[in-house]
Structures are given as structure tokens and as C-alpha cells.
Amino acid sequence: MRDLGAGFRYLLKGQRWVARHGKQFGFGLLPGLITLVLYVAALVALALWGEDFVTWATPFADDWSSPWAGLFRGFLTVVLFALGLLLSVLTFTAVTLLIGQPFYENLSEQVDRDVSPDGTAPESGLSLLRELWISACDSLRIVVRALVWAVLLFALGFVPVLGQTVVPVIGFFVTGFFLTEELTAVALQRRGVEVRERLGLLRSRKTLVWGFGTPLAVAFLVPFVAVFLMPGAVAGATLMARDLLGEETAGDGAEESEEEGARS
């Protein structure tokens, strides 16, 4: 349970860091705004032409008597839009990180320099194109896994009672894990940590991951909130990545003493 609280504190620390560094916060907003515009356009298109697509995809219902064809296609249209909305939540971070790779890479480095005892930040030594390629491949892997989970959870949502109570809670925890995986990848990739090793690190501290990612998943349900929280989420994920790797962070000792004093 202590890790659960620690994960949430990293989320708050990240937001505080960008609040103190206005320039980094401003640049960090741009990728999220671009992604938001793209996603809103896609969802509007789905709302406008989703019914036409469902009608085209279900020619077998043309001969059904009224009102069954309309009800069936209306239900599928709602399901299609709901699935699109769920996928947009699950993939928003991955797409934003891909679009904003240079912005978030720089932000993460600044966080490392700010909190590192020697004022340095790890560097990958790779070219920008190589980093973008690795980031794109990693994001694609995460998105594919997220889609599998999205379809599974969406299907389980039709189970009476459980689908309306337990499944949404599980969905937030699963989404939180994927969000954390995507966000910590910025700092861990720069340290040369491969995908398999990253997953091992995150799975070894699941409660820490859930404490960080689950509140973020809830907040990301509101698109504009997601945009404004992204820079701080990247900063907080960088701080958490240092914890996962056991790196010393300036001020940790003082913060621990304050926490112990508060508990006593």
C-alpha cells in the first residue's frame, strides 16, 4: 500500500515540477493539443458517418421487419462510437508521445538534470531519427496490447452486474498500467532499457505503477485535462523511472524525513 501512495506522489511531483518551469510546460502542451484536435476530428467523423458505416456493414438486416433493423443498427452504432471513445483514451498517450517525442525527450532530460545530485542526465547517444523509430515501434507494441485489452474489457462489459461494476474498475487499472508504461518509456529508453526489461521493472512494482497511472487514467477521460496533465505526467514518470532503477535523486532524504516527521 505504501507503493500505491508513492506512485500518486510521483504524479503530483511531476505536476509541481512543470508548474515551476513554465517554459517546459508550454512546449509540453503542443503535442497534446495536436493529438486532441486529431482525435476530436476522428470522433466527430465517427458520430456523423458511423450509422452509414454500420448500415453498409450489415446488409443482412435490410430485409428485417420494422423496428428491428433500426434498433439493431442503432445499437451497433452506439457500440462502435463507445469502442472508438475507449480506444481514444487507451491510445491518446502513445500517439501524443510519438508526436511530441523531441519535446518530451527534452523535458525528461531537464527533470533528470534538475534532480540528479551531479546535475547530469543520461543520454541514449542515438540520432533523432533512430529514437523516433524505436519510439514508434514501442508505441505500436503498446497500442496493439491495449487494443486486445480494450476489446476484451468491452466484451466483458455486457456481462450483467459485473460488467457495470467490476469491469470498469479493472479497466481503469489496466489503462493506468499502459499509461505508465508509455510515459516511463521516455526516460527508460534514453537509458537503453529495452521493452522486455521495462515491463519487468513495472510488473515488479505494480502498486507503484497503479498509484501513478490509475488516477491519470481517470483524469484522462476528460480530453482537455489530458492535454494539460501530459507535461507533468512525463516529468513524474521520469522521477518514477529513477526510483525503479534505484538512482539517487537529490532531495529524497529530506522528503523522507519530512514524511516520517508527519507520520510521527
XYZ file of N, CA and C in Angstrom:
792
model
N 0.821 -1.207 0.000
C 0.000 0.000 0.000
C 0.863 1.270 0.000
N 2.080 1.159 0.590
C 2.968 2.314 0.616
C 3.357 2.720 -0.800
N 3.592 1.710 -1.676
C 3.934 1.989 -3.067
C 2.792 2.682 -3.798
N 1.552 2.357 -3.424
C 0.391 2.973 -4.066
C 0.414 4.486 -3.835
N 0.685 4.876 -2.584
C 0.781 6.297 -2.259
C 1.995 6.947 -2.899
N 3.105 6.195 -2.978
C 4.324 6.734 -3.586
C 4.103 7.031 -5.063
N 3.371 6.147 -5.752
C 3.087 6.376 -7.163
C 2.279 7.645 -7.373
N 1.285 7.860 -6.521
C 0.465 9.075 -6.629
C 1.294 10.321 -6.338
N 2.237 10.217 -5.386
C 3.101 11.356 -5.066
C 3.994 11.719 -6.256
N 4.461 10.699 -6.991
C 5.266 10.995 -8.179
C 4.449 11.765 -9.212
N 3.172 11.434 -9.332
C 2.294 12.152 -10.250
C 2.173 13.622 -9.830
N 2.016 13.852 -8.516
C 1.916 15.216 -8.008
C 3.239 15.961 -8.141
N 4.354 15.259 -7.888
C 5.672 15.889 -8.012
C 5.924 16.348 -9.442
N 5.498 15.531 -10.393
C 5.668 15.898 -11.795
C 4.892 17.155 -12.152
N 3.655 17.253 -11.655
C 2.848 18.440 -11.922
C 3.467 19.670 -11.258
N 4.005 19.504 -10.060
C 4.651 20.627 -9.380
C 5.902 21.066 -10.140
N 6.644 20.091 -10.697
C 7.876 20.423 -11.406
C 7.582 21.304 -12.616
N 6.594 20.914 -13.434
C 6.290 21.721 -14.621
C 5.664 23.059 -14.242
N 4.983 23.106 -13.086
C 4.419 24.382 -12.638
C 5.531 25.379 -12.321
N 6.688 24.859 -11.865
C 7.836 25.731 -11.559
C 8.675 26.040 -12.803
N 8.441 25.313 -13.887
C 9.211 25.504 -15.123
C 8.227 25.786 -16.258
N 7.770 27.035 -16.312
C 6.715 27.416 -17.247
C 7.053 27.181 -18.708
N 8.321 27.394 -19.092
C 8.712 27.209 -20.492
C 8.553 25.753 -20.913
N 9.006 24.839 -20.059
C 8.874 23.417 -20.361
C 7.405 23.013 -20.432
N 6.597 23.592 -19.551
C 5.161 23.277 -19.546
C 4.512 23.738 -20.846
N 4.863 24.960 -21.297
C 4.275 25.498 -22.518
C 4.597 24.652 -23.737
N 5.883 24.269 -23.890
C 6.266 23.424 -25.016
C 5.614 22.043 -24.911
N 5.459 21.553 -23.680
C 4.879 20.224 -23.477
C 3.401 20.143 -23.817
N 2.730 21.301 -23.898
C 1.303 21.308 -24.233
C 1.045 21.084 -25.720
N 1.999 21.467 -26.565
C 1.769 21.444 -28.012
C 1.413 20.060 -28.560
N 2.171 18.986 -28.224
C 1.814 17.666 -28.781
C 0.424 17.210 -28.367
N 0.054 17.478 -27.104
C -1.265 17.073 -26.631
C -2.381 17.805 -27.361
N -2.170 19.088 -27.649
C -3.182 19.857 -28.369
C -3.348 19.338 -29.796
N -2.226 19.006 -30.455
C -2.289 18.461 -31.819
C -3.045 17.130 -31.817
N -2.699 16.251 -30.868
C -3.359 14.945 -30.778
C -4.844 15.106 -30.474
N -5.175 16.045 -29.594
C -6.580 16.276 -29.241
C -7.387 16.677 -30.462
N -6.851 17.571 -31.281
C -7.558 18.015 -32.489
C -7.801 16.829 -33.427
N -6.774 15.982 -33.594
C -6.901 14.816 -34.470
C -7.960 13.841 -33.949
N -7.946 13.588 -32.631
C -8.897 12.637 -32.046
C -10.320 13.173 -32.079
N -10.482 14.467 -31.794
C -11.825 15.058 -31.845
C -12.382 14.969 -33.260
N -11.541 15.251 -34.257
C -11.975 15.157 -35.651
C -12.404 13.731 -35.998
N -11.627 12.740 -35.509
C -11.957 11.343 -35.782
C -13.271 10.943 -35.122
N -13.484 11.383 -33.876
C -14.723 11.038 -33.162
C -15.934 11.738 -33.764
N -15.752 12.975 -34.221
C -16.856 13.687 -34.884
C -17.232 12.964 -36.175
N -16.217 12.548 -36.932
C -16.475 11.802 -38.165
C -17.206 10.495 -37.861
N -16.803 9.832 -36.764
C -17.457 8.587 -36.375
C -18.912 8.832 -35.992
N -19.163 9.956 -35.302
C -20.534 10.284 -34.910
C -21.399 10.620 -36.126
N -20.805 11.281 -37.128
C -21.568 11.708 -38.300
C -21.833 10.571 -39.277
N -20.809 9.715 -39.474
C -20.934 8.687 -40.508
C -20.906 7.263 -39.956
N -20.927 7.138 -38.632
C -20.925 5.804 -38.032
C -22.148 4.997 -38.409
N -23.309 5.648 -38.449
C -24.548 4.950 -38.791
C -24.508 4.445 -40.230
N -23.956 5.281 -41.128
C -23.836 4.865 -42.527
C -22.906 3.656 -42.656
N -21.829 3.670 -41.886
C -20.894 2.548 -41.929
C -21.547 1.271 -41.431
N -22.299 1.373 -40.325
C -22.977 0.198 -39.777
C -23.996 -0.338 -40.782
N -24.737 0.551 -41.443
C -25.717 0.126 -42.452
C -25.021 -0.609 -43.590
N -23.885 -0.064 -44.031
C -23.120 -0.713 -45.102
C -22.585 -2.079 -44.669
N -22.183 -2.194 -43.380
C -21.573 -3.434 -42.887
C -22.599 -4.502 -42.526
N -23.905 -4.153 -42.510
C -24.931 -5.135 -42.116
C -26.018 -5.235 -43.193
N -25.651 -5.624 -44.395
C -26.672 -5.742 -45.456
C -27.707 -6.828 -45.157
N -27.319 -7.798 -44.323
C -28.245 -8.882 -43.987
C -29.468 -8.399 -43.230
N -29.383 -7.186 -42.643
C -30.512 -6.668 -41.868
C -31.478 -5.852 -42.721
N -31.184 -5.716 -44.014
C -32.047 -4.899 -44.882
C -33.478 -5.429 -44.951
N -33.617 -6.752 -44.891
C -34.942 -7.363 -45.050
C -35.666 -7.573 -43.723
N -35.049 -7.129 -42.616
C -35.713 -7.302 -41.321
C -36.910 -6.373 -41.233
N -37.921 -6.831 -40.516
C -39.124 -6.004 -40.348
C -38.853 -4.881 -39.347
N -39.607 -3.810 -39.490
C -39.508 -2.676 -38.571
C -40.100 -3.067 -37.211
N -39.511 -2.664 -36.059
C -38.399 -1.721 -35.943
C -37.053 -2.406 -35.696
N -36.966 -3.733 -35.947
C -35.795 -4.497 -35.514
C -34.514 -4.077 -36.230
N -34.596 -3.803 -37.506
C -33.395 -3.390 -38.236
C -32.843 -2.076 -37.673
N -33.757 -1.119 -37.426
C -33.329 0.170 -36.884
C -32.733 0.047 -35.496
N -33.373 -0.772 -34.642
C -32.869 -0.956 -33.280
C -31.507 -1.645 -33.289
N -31.379 -2.663 -34.135
C -30.117 -3.406 -34.211
C -28.984 -2.503 -34.686
N -29.237 -1.760 -35.758
C -28.204 -0.886 -36.287
C -27.924 0.299 -35.369
N -28.947 0.786 -34.689
C -28.726 1.859 -33.718
C -27.849 1.393 -32.569
N -28.099 0.166 -32.106
C -27.280 -0.403 -31.028
C -25.825 -0.544 -31.477
N -25.605 -1.060 -32.694
C -24.244 -1.231 -33.205
C -23.542 0.106 -33.391
N -24.296 1.146 -33.756
C -23.702 2.478 -33.922
C -23.214 3.014 -32.588
N -24.027 2.827 -31.557
C -23.625 3.258 -30.211
C -22.396 2.473 -29.743
N -22.403 1.156 -29.988
C -21.272 0.313 -29.610
C -20.000 0.761 -30.344
N -20.135 1.062 -31.625
C -18.987 1.498 -32.424
C -18.404 2.797 -31.881
N -19.260 3.751 -31.545
C -18.774 5.032 -31.011
C -18.143 4.844 -29.636
N -18.773 4.003 -28.797
C -18.225 3.749 -27.462
C -16.856 3.079 -27.549
N -16.709 2.143 -28.500
C -15.426 1.487 -28.692
C -14.377 2.487 -29.180
N -14.776 3.383 -30.083
C -13.855 4.418 -30.558
C -13.417 5.337 -29.442
N -14.357 5.672 -28.542
C -14.037 6.523 -27.399
C -13.061 5.822 -26.452
N -13.295 4.529 -26.212
C -12.412 3.752 -25.341
C -11.007 3.655 -25.941
N -10.941 3.394 -27.229
C -9.639 3.288 -27.897
C -8.910 4.626 -27.883
N -9.647 5.718 -27.980
C -9.006 7.031 -27.956
C -8.367 7.295 -26.599
N -9.020 6.846 -25.523
C -8.447 7.007 -24.187
C -7.192 6.153 -24.031
N -7.267 4.906 -24.528
C -6.146 3.982 -24.377
C -4.937 4.382 -25.224
N -5.179 4.998 -26.371
C -4.073 5.289 -27.288
C -3.644 6.753 -27.290
N -4.365 7.609 -26.578
C -4.055 9.046 -26.591
C -2.614 9.309 -26.177
N -2.175 8.679 -25.100
C -0.822 8.930 -24.604
C 0.230 8.462 -25.585
N 0.036 7.263 -26.155
C 1.025 6.729 -27.093
C 1.178 7.638 -28.307
N 0.063 8.098 -28.857
C 0.113 8.965 -30.032
C 0.716 10.321 -29.674
N 0.344 10.867 -28.513
C 0.889 12.152 -28.083
C 2.397 12.067 -27.869
N 2.852 10.984 -27.252
C 4.290 10.803 -27.037
C 5.036 10.656 -28.358
N 4.410 9.987 -29.322
C 5.047 9.816 -30.624
C 5.163 11.157 -31.340
N 4.089 11.936 -31.332
C 4.106 13.251 -31.967
C 5.084 14.187 -31.249
N 5.095 14.106 -29.922
C 5.897 15.041 -29.140
C 7.223 14.491 -28.647
N 7.754 13.471 -29.318
C 8.997 12.839 -28.864
C 10.102 13.851 -28.561
N 10.430 14.776 -29.467
C 11.509 15.734 -29.159
C 11.192 16.618 -27.952
N 9.904 17.053 -27.834
C 9.506 17.905 -26.721
C 9.659 17.175 -25.390
N 9.109 15.956 -25.319
C 9.106 15.217 -24.062
C 10.484 14.666 -23.720
N 11.278 14.368 -24.748
C 12.649 13.927 -24.512
C 13.431 15.033 -23.808
N 13.274 16.255 -24.304
C 13.950 17.402 -23.699
C 13.444 17.668 -22.292
N 12.112 17.563 -22.106
C 11.525 17.785 -20.776
C 12.066 16.763 -19.777
N 12.115 15.498 -20.190
C 12.611 14.436 -19.312
C 14.077 14.658 -18.944
N 14.872 15.091 -19.912
C 16.285 15.380 -19.632
C 16.416 16.513 -18.625
N 15.585 17.540 -18.769
C 15.632 18.666 -17.838
C 15.285 18.221 -16.421
N 14.313 17.332 -16.300
C 13.954 16.794 -14.982
C 15.134 16.039 -14.384
N 15.777 15.190 -15.183
C 16.930 14.423 -14.710
C 18.045 15.341 -14.234
N 18.344 16.380 -15.011
C 19.413 17.304 -14.620
C 19.055 18.047 -13.335
N 17.768 18.367 -13.203
C 17.325 19.148 -12.045
C 17.418 18.350 -10.747
N 17.123 17.055 -10.804
C 17.061 16.253 -9.571
C 18.294 15.379 -9.364
N 19.158 15.275 -10.382
C 20.353 14.444 -10.237
C 21.367 15.140 -9.336
N 21.992 14.426 -8.389
C 22.980 15.038 -7.486
C 24.141 15.693 -8.227
N 24.528 15.140 -9.396
C 25.650 15.713 -10.143
C 25.187 16.595 -11.302
N 23.877 16.821 -11.412
C 23.349 17.715 -12.430
C 23.451 17.215 -13.856
N 23.558 15.913 -14.046
C 23.661 15.337 -15.388
C 22.410 14.525 -15.717
N 22.254 14.215 -17.012
C 21.125 13.395 -17.466
C 21.643 12.315 -18.401
N 21.160 11.084 -18.262
C 21.575 10.013 -19.183
C 21.209 10.360 -20.621
N 22.042 9.975 -21.560
C 21.785 10.209 -22.972
C 21.879 8.902 -23.731
N 20.990 8.730 -24.698
C 20.965 7.476 -25.449
C 22.112 7.373 -26.451
N 22.584 8.514 -26.932
C 23.641 8.505 -27.936
C 23.133 8.178 -29.330
N 21.815 8.075 -29.494
C 21.217 7.749 -30.793
C 20.781 9.021 -31.515
N 20.672 8.925 -32.823
C 20.178 10.057 -33.607
C 18.683 10.228 -33.361
N 18.170 11.418 -33.701
C 16.748 11.689 -33.504
C 15.883 10.728 -34.309
N 16.280 10.442 -35.547
C 15.505 9.529 -36.388
C 15.462 8.124 -35.793
N 16.603 7.680 -35.250
C 16.661 6.359 -34.628
C 15.771 6.313 -33.388
N 15.796 7.384 -32.586
C 14.948 7.441 -31.392
C 13.471 7.436 -31.773
N 13.131 8.189 -32.830
C 11.739 8.218 -33.289
C 11.277 6.849 -33.772
N 12.170 6.134 -34.467
C 11.833 4.801 -34.959
C 11.594 3.835 -33.801
N 12.484 3.859 -32.812
C 12.333 2.986 -31.643
C 11.055 3.330 -30.894
N 10.809 4.638 -30.729
C 9.603 5.077 -30.023
C 8.349 4.639 -30.768
N 8.376 4.735 -32.113
C 7.214 4.328 -32.913
C 6.955 2.835 -32.782
N 8.024 2.036 -32.832
C 7.870 0.575 -32.698
C 7.344 0.206 -31.316
N 7.905 0.841 -30.274
C 7.450 0.562 -28.905
C 5.995 0.970 -28.730
N 5.635 2.145 -29.273
C 4.257 2.622 -29.158
C 3.298 1.672 -29.862
N 3.719 1.152 -31.025
C 2.861 0.225 -31.760
C 2.617 -1.043 -30.954
N 3.675 -1.561 -30.309
C 3.513 -2.756 -29.468
C 2.518 -2.494 -28.333
N 2.661 -1.337 -27.702
C 1.776 -0.997 -26.587
C 0.342 -0.836 -27.062
N 0.171 -0.163 -28.208
C -1.177 0.061 -28.742
C -1.850 -1.260 -29.084
N -1.114 -2.186 -29.694
C -1.687 -3.496 -30.046
C -2.149 -4.223 -28.786
N -1.297 -4.226 -27.757
C -1.692 -4.879 -26.498
C -2.877 -4.169 -25.871
N -2.894 -2.840 -25.946
C -4.009 -2.076 -25.384
C -5.304 -2.377 -26.130
N -5.223 -2.546 -27.449
C -6.418 -2.864 -28.232
C -6.998 -4.218 -27.846
N -6.116 -5.181 -27.619
C -6.573 -6.510 -27.196
C -7.330 -6.412 -25.875
N -6.742 -5.677 -24.926
C -7.402 -5.489 -23.628
C -8.709 -4.713 -23.783
N -8.709 -3.710 -24.651
C -9.913 -2.896 -24.851
C -11.063 -3.740 -25.360
N -10.800 -4.573 -26.360
C -11.845 -5.441 -26.918
C -12.343 -6.426 -25.859
N -11.411 -7.006 -25.087
C -11.780 -7.962 -24.046
C -12.656 -7.307 -22.980
N -12.221 -6.153 -22.483
C -12.978 -5.464 -21.434
C -14.324 -4.971 -21.962
N -14.338 -4.542 -23.220
C -15.594 -4.086 -23.816
C -16.598 -5.232 -23.889
N -16.111 -6.409 -24.276
C -16.988 -7.583 -24.346
C -17.491 -7.975 -22.961
N -16.597 -7.932 -21.965
C -16.991 -8.277 -20.590
C -17.967 -7.262 -20.011
N -17.982 -6.062 -20.592
C -18.907 -5.039 -20.108
C -20.364 -5.401 -20.293
N -20.655 -6.382 -21.157
C -22.034 -6.802 -21.379
C -22.495 -7.865 -20.377
N -21.565 -8.334 -19.533
C -21.940 -9.304 -18.500
C -22.759 -8.581 -17.432
N -23.954 -9.061 -17.131
C -24.806 -8.385 -16.139
C -24.097 -8.212 -14.787
N -24.316 -7.074 -14.165
C -23.787 -6.696 -12.856
C -22.262 -6.522 -12.897
N -21.507 -7.587 -13.175
C -20.049 -7.487 -13.215
C -19.595 -6.477 -14.270
N -20.276 -6.478 -15.405
C -19.903 -5.576 -16.486
C -20.094 -4.117 -16.144
N -20.962 -3.819 -15.193
C -21.236 -2.435 -14.811
C -20.554 -2.045 -13.498
N -19.898 -2.982 -12.835
C -19.264 -2.684 -11.540
C -17.766 -3.034 -11.541
N -17.471 -4.315 -11.645
C -16.077 -4.778 -11.528
C -15.261 -4.443 -12.764
N -15.822 -4.672 -13.951
C -15.073 -4.491 -15.201
C -14.576 -3.051 -15.382
N -15.397 -2.004 -15.117
C -14.872 -0.642 -15.261
C -13.683 -0.363 -14.337
N -13.719 -0.905 -13.122
C -12.605 -0.712 -12.181
C -11.341 -1.375 -12.721
N -11.496 -2.613 -13.210
C -10.356 -3.318 -13.807
C -9.830 -2.525 -15.001
N -10.752 -1.962 -15.763
C -10.365 -1.175 -16.934
C -9.490 0.010 -16.576
N -9.810 0.688 -15.480
C -9.000 1.835 -15.054
C -7.600 1.393 -14.637
N -7.497 0.251 -13.949
C -6.185 -0.246 -13.533
C -5.352 -0.683 -14.735
N -5.995 -1.356 -15.691
C -5.287 -1.780 -16.905
C -4.821 -0.562 -17.696
N -5.718 0.415 -17.860
C -5.355 1.640 -18.578
C -4.228 2.368 -17.861
N -4.292 2.404 -16.532
C -3.237 3.053 -15.746
C -1.889 2.411 -15.955
N -1.864 1.078 -16.065
C -0.598 0.376 -16.300
C -0.036 0.749 -17.664
N -0.899 0.750 -18.696
C -0.433 1.092 -20.038
C 0.051 2.543 -20.106
N -0.661 3.456 -19.444
C -0.247 4.855 -19.432
C 1.143 5.000 -18.809
N 1.355 4.313 -17.687
C 2.644 4.391 -17.012
C 3.749 3.787 -17.864
N 3.433 2.677 -18.531
C 4.419 2.050 -19.412
C 4.841 3.014 -20.516
N 3.875 3.708 -21.094
C 4.166 4.643 -22.175
C 4.959 5.842 -21.676
N 4.577 6.369 -20.519
C 5.213 7.583 -20.011
C 6.635 7.334 -19.505
N 6.850 6.223 -18.805
C 8.200 5.928 -18.310
C 9.145 5.545 -19.445
N 8.580 5.152 -20.593
C 9.419 4.770 -21.733
C 10.300 5.927 -22.191
N 9.845 7.171 -21.999
C 10.630 8.334 -22.420
C 11.974 8.345 -21.705
N 11.942 8.164 -20.362
C 13.181 8.185 -19.580
C 13.952 6.871 -19.689
N 13.242 5.751 -19.716
C 13.921 4.450 -19.735
C 14.564 4.162 -21.084
N 13.934 4.595 -22.157
C 14.522 4.397 -23.486
C 15.835 5.164 -23.589
N 15.878 6.354 -22.993
C 17.099 7.166 -23.017
C 18.232 6.481 -22.259
N 17.883 5.593 -21.329
C 18.868 4.849 -20.552
C 19.210 3.500 -21.181
N 18.644 3.241 -22.357
C 18.935 1.996 -23.056
C 18.223 0.783 -22.503
N 17.139 0.999 -21.730
C 16.377 -0.111 -21.156
C 15.399 -0.622 -22.209
N 15.532 -1.886 -22.590
C 14.679 -2.471 -23.626
C 13.260 -2.720 -23.115
N 12.344 -2.957 -24.067
C 10.923 -3.120 -23.736
C 10.702 -4.238 -22.729
N 11.315 -5.395 -22.956
C 11.109 -6.537 -22.063
C 11.563 -6.210 -20.642
N 12.701 -5.534 -20.527
C 13.210 -5.167 -19.200
C 12.315 -4.116 -18.558
N 11.790 -3.187 -19.378
C 10.887 -2.161 -18.850
C 9.638 -2.807 -18.253
N 9.082 -3.778 -18.976
C 7.901 -4.472 -18.471
C 8.202 -5.196 -17.169
N 9.386 -5.797 -17.092
C 9.778 -6.485 -15.862
C 9.861 -5.532 -14.684
N 10.430 -4.346 -14.908
C 10.527 -3.337 -13.850
C 9.144 -2.909 -13.368
N 8.255 -2.646 -14.315
C 6.916 -2.167 -13.957
C 6.104 -3.251 -13.250
N 6.218 -4.492 -13.715
C 5.458 -5.577 -13.092
C 5.973 -5.899 -11.702
N 7.241 -5.602 -11.440
C 7.793 -5.858 -10.105
C 7.297 -4.843 -9.077
N 6.748 -3.703 -9.550
C 6.234 -2.660 -8.644
C 4.841 -2.244 -9.106
N 3.930 -3.224 -9.224
C 2.608 -2.944 -9.785
C 1.833 -1.902 -8.988
N 1.914 -1.961 -7.662
C 1.145 -0.989 -6.867
C 1.684 0.427 -7.074
N 3.004 0.558 -7.255
C 3.586 1.867 -7.565
C 3.050 2.366 -8.903
N 3.020 1.468 -9.884
C 2.517 1.804 -11.219
C 1.048 2.200 -11.160
N 0.249 1.430 -10.429
C -1.181 1.739 -10.329
C -1.416 3.060 -9.592
N -0.624 3.329 -8.579
C -0.771 4.588 -7.844
C -0.507 5.789 -8.730
N 0.390 5.623 -9.700
C 0.708 6.704 -10.627
C -0.284 6.751 -11.784
N -0.534 5.596 -12.413
C -1.278 5.571 -13.660
C -2.787 5.570 -13.538
N -3.336 4.952 -12.480
C -4.793 4.845 -12.383
C -5.474 6.201 -12.193
N -5.003 7.071 -11.281
C -5.618 8.408 -11.201
C -5.483 9.174 -12.518
N -4.369 8.948 -13.216
C -4.157 9.610 -14.503
C -5.161 9.102 -15.529
N -5.441 7.789 -15.501
C -6.415 7.214 -16.425
C -7.800 7.811 -16.207
N -8.170 8.016 -14.950
C -9.466 8.630 -14.636
C -9.504 10.068 -15.151
N -8.409 10.809 -14.907
C -8.348 12.211 -15.341
C -8.350 12.324 -16.859
N -7.722 11.358 -17.547
C -7.612 11.405 -19.000
C -8.940 11.152 -19.701
N -9.981 10.787 -18.960
C -11.309 10.645 -19.566
C -11.805 11.990 -20.078
N -11.280 13.080 -19.497
C -11.617 14.424 -19.951
C -10.489 14.901 -20.859
N -10.722 15.005 -22.181
C -9.642 15.295 -23.128
C -8.809 16.523 -22.791
N -9.445 17.636 -22.433
C -8.693 18.857 -22.151
C -7.811 18.684 -20.918
N -8.284 17.916 -19.951
C -7.475 17.631 -18.765
C -6.236 16.841 -19.161
N -6.397 15.880 -20.072
C -5.275 15.069 -20.525
C -4.183 15.937 -21.129
N -4.581 16.927 -21.917
C -3.605 17.815 -22.555
C -2.781 18.552 -21.512
N -3.440 19.098 -20.501
C -2.745 19.914 -19.506
C -1.936 19.078 -18.510
N -2.314 17.813 -18.341
C -1.585 16.959 -17.407
C -0.395 16.245 -18.043
N -0.336 16.175 -19.375
C 0.707 15.409 -20.044
C 2.125 15.851 -19.682
N 2.462 17.155 -19.727
C 3.832 17.538 -19.383
C 4.228 17.106 -17.972
N 3.341 17.315 -17.015
C 3.623 16.902 -15.642
C 3.681 15.397 -15.492
N 2.881 14.685 -16.309
C 2.906 13.222 -16.261
C 4.252 12.697 -16.746
N 4.802 13.314 -17.783
C 6.127 12.916 -18.279
C 7.190 13.201 -17.219
N 7.084 14.369 -16.572
C 8.045 14.718 -15.518
C 7.951 13.735 -14.347
N 6.730 13.426 -13.918
C 6.543 12.489 -12.817
C 7.006 11.092 -13.168
N 6.776 10.673 -14.425
C 7.216 9.352 -14.867
C 8.745 9.262 -14.879
N 9.407 10.369 -15.200
C 10.873 10.392 -15.168
C 11.376 10.191 -13.741
N 10.732 10.865 -12.792
C 11.100 10.695 -11.381
C 10.866 9.256 -10.932
N 9.766 8.665 -11.383
C 9.460 7.288 -11.001
C 10.426 6.304 -11.655
N 10.849 6.602 -12.878
C 11.822 5.744 -13.562
C 13.134 5.702 -12.786
N 13.525 6.832 -12.213
C 14.741 6.871 -11.397
C 14.586 5.972 -10.174
N 13.391 5.971 -9.601
C 13.106 5.114 -8.449
C 13.185 3.648 -8.857
N 12.575 3.295 -9.985
C 12.564 1.906 -10.441
C 13.973 1.382 -10.681
N 14.869 2.256 -11.124
C 16.246 1.856 -11.412
C 17.181 2.044 -10.222
N 16.628 2.562 -9.112
C 17.439 2.745 -7.904
C 18.415 3.892 -7.998
N 18.134 4.881 -8.849
C 19.030 6.029 -8.991
C 18.787 7.030 -7.875
N 19.850 7.649 -7.422
C 19.742 8.634 -6.345
C 19.141 9.919 -6.891
N 18.217 10.473 -6.150
C 17.564 11.719 -6.533
C 17.779 12.752 -5.452
N 18.274 13.919 -5.837
C 18.541 14.988 -4.870
C 17.264 15.372 -4.150
N 17.342 15.439 -2.829
C 16.182 15.834 -2.029
C 15.389 14.674 -1.490
N 15.700 13.433 -1.924
C 14.953 12.273 -1.437
C 15.050 12.122 0.060
N 16.241 12.318 0.583
C 16.427 12.139 2.015
C 15.617 13.127 2.812
N 15.614 14.387 2.340
C 14.849 15.417 3.048
C 13.368 15.117 3.007
N 12.872 14.662 1.833
C 11.444 14.368 1.707
C 11.044 13.218 2.592
N 11.920 12.184 2.678
C 11.614 11.038 3.530
C 11.552 11.466 4.986
N 12.472 12.377 5.382
C 12.471 12.838 6.771
C 11.191 13.603 7.077
N 10.761 14.443 6.104
C 9.518 15.179 6.306
C 8.327 14.253 6.448
N 8.294 13.188 5.607
C 7.185 12.233 5.673
C 7.171 11.495 6.996
N 8.387 11.091 7.460
C 8.460 10.406 8.740
C 8.019 11.317 9.875
N 8.425 12.605 9.774
C 8.022 13.551 10.813
C 6.522 13.757 10.822
N 5.925 13.803 9.643
C 4.475 13.989 9.549
C 3.737 12.795 10.134
N 4.281 11.572 9.887
C 3.620 10.364 10.407
C 3.737 10.292 11.918
N 4.879 10.798 12.443
C 5.052 10.731 13.907
C 4.261 11.833 14.607
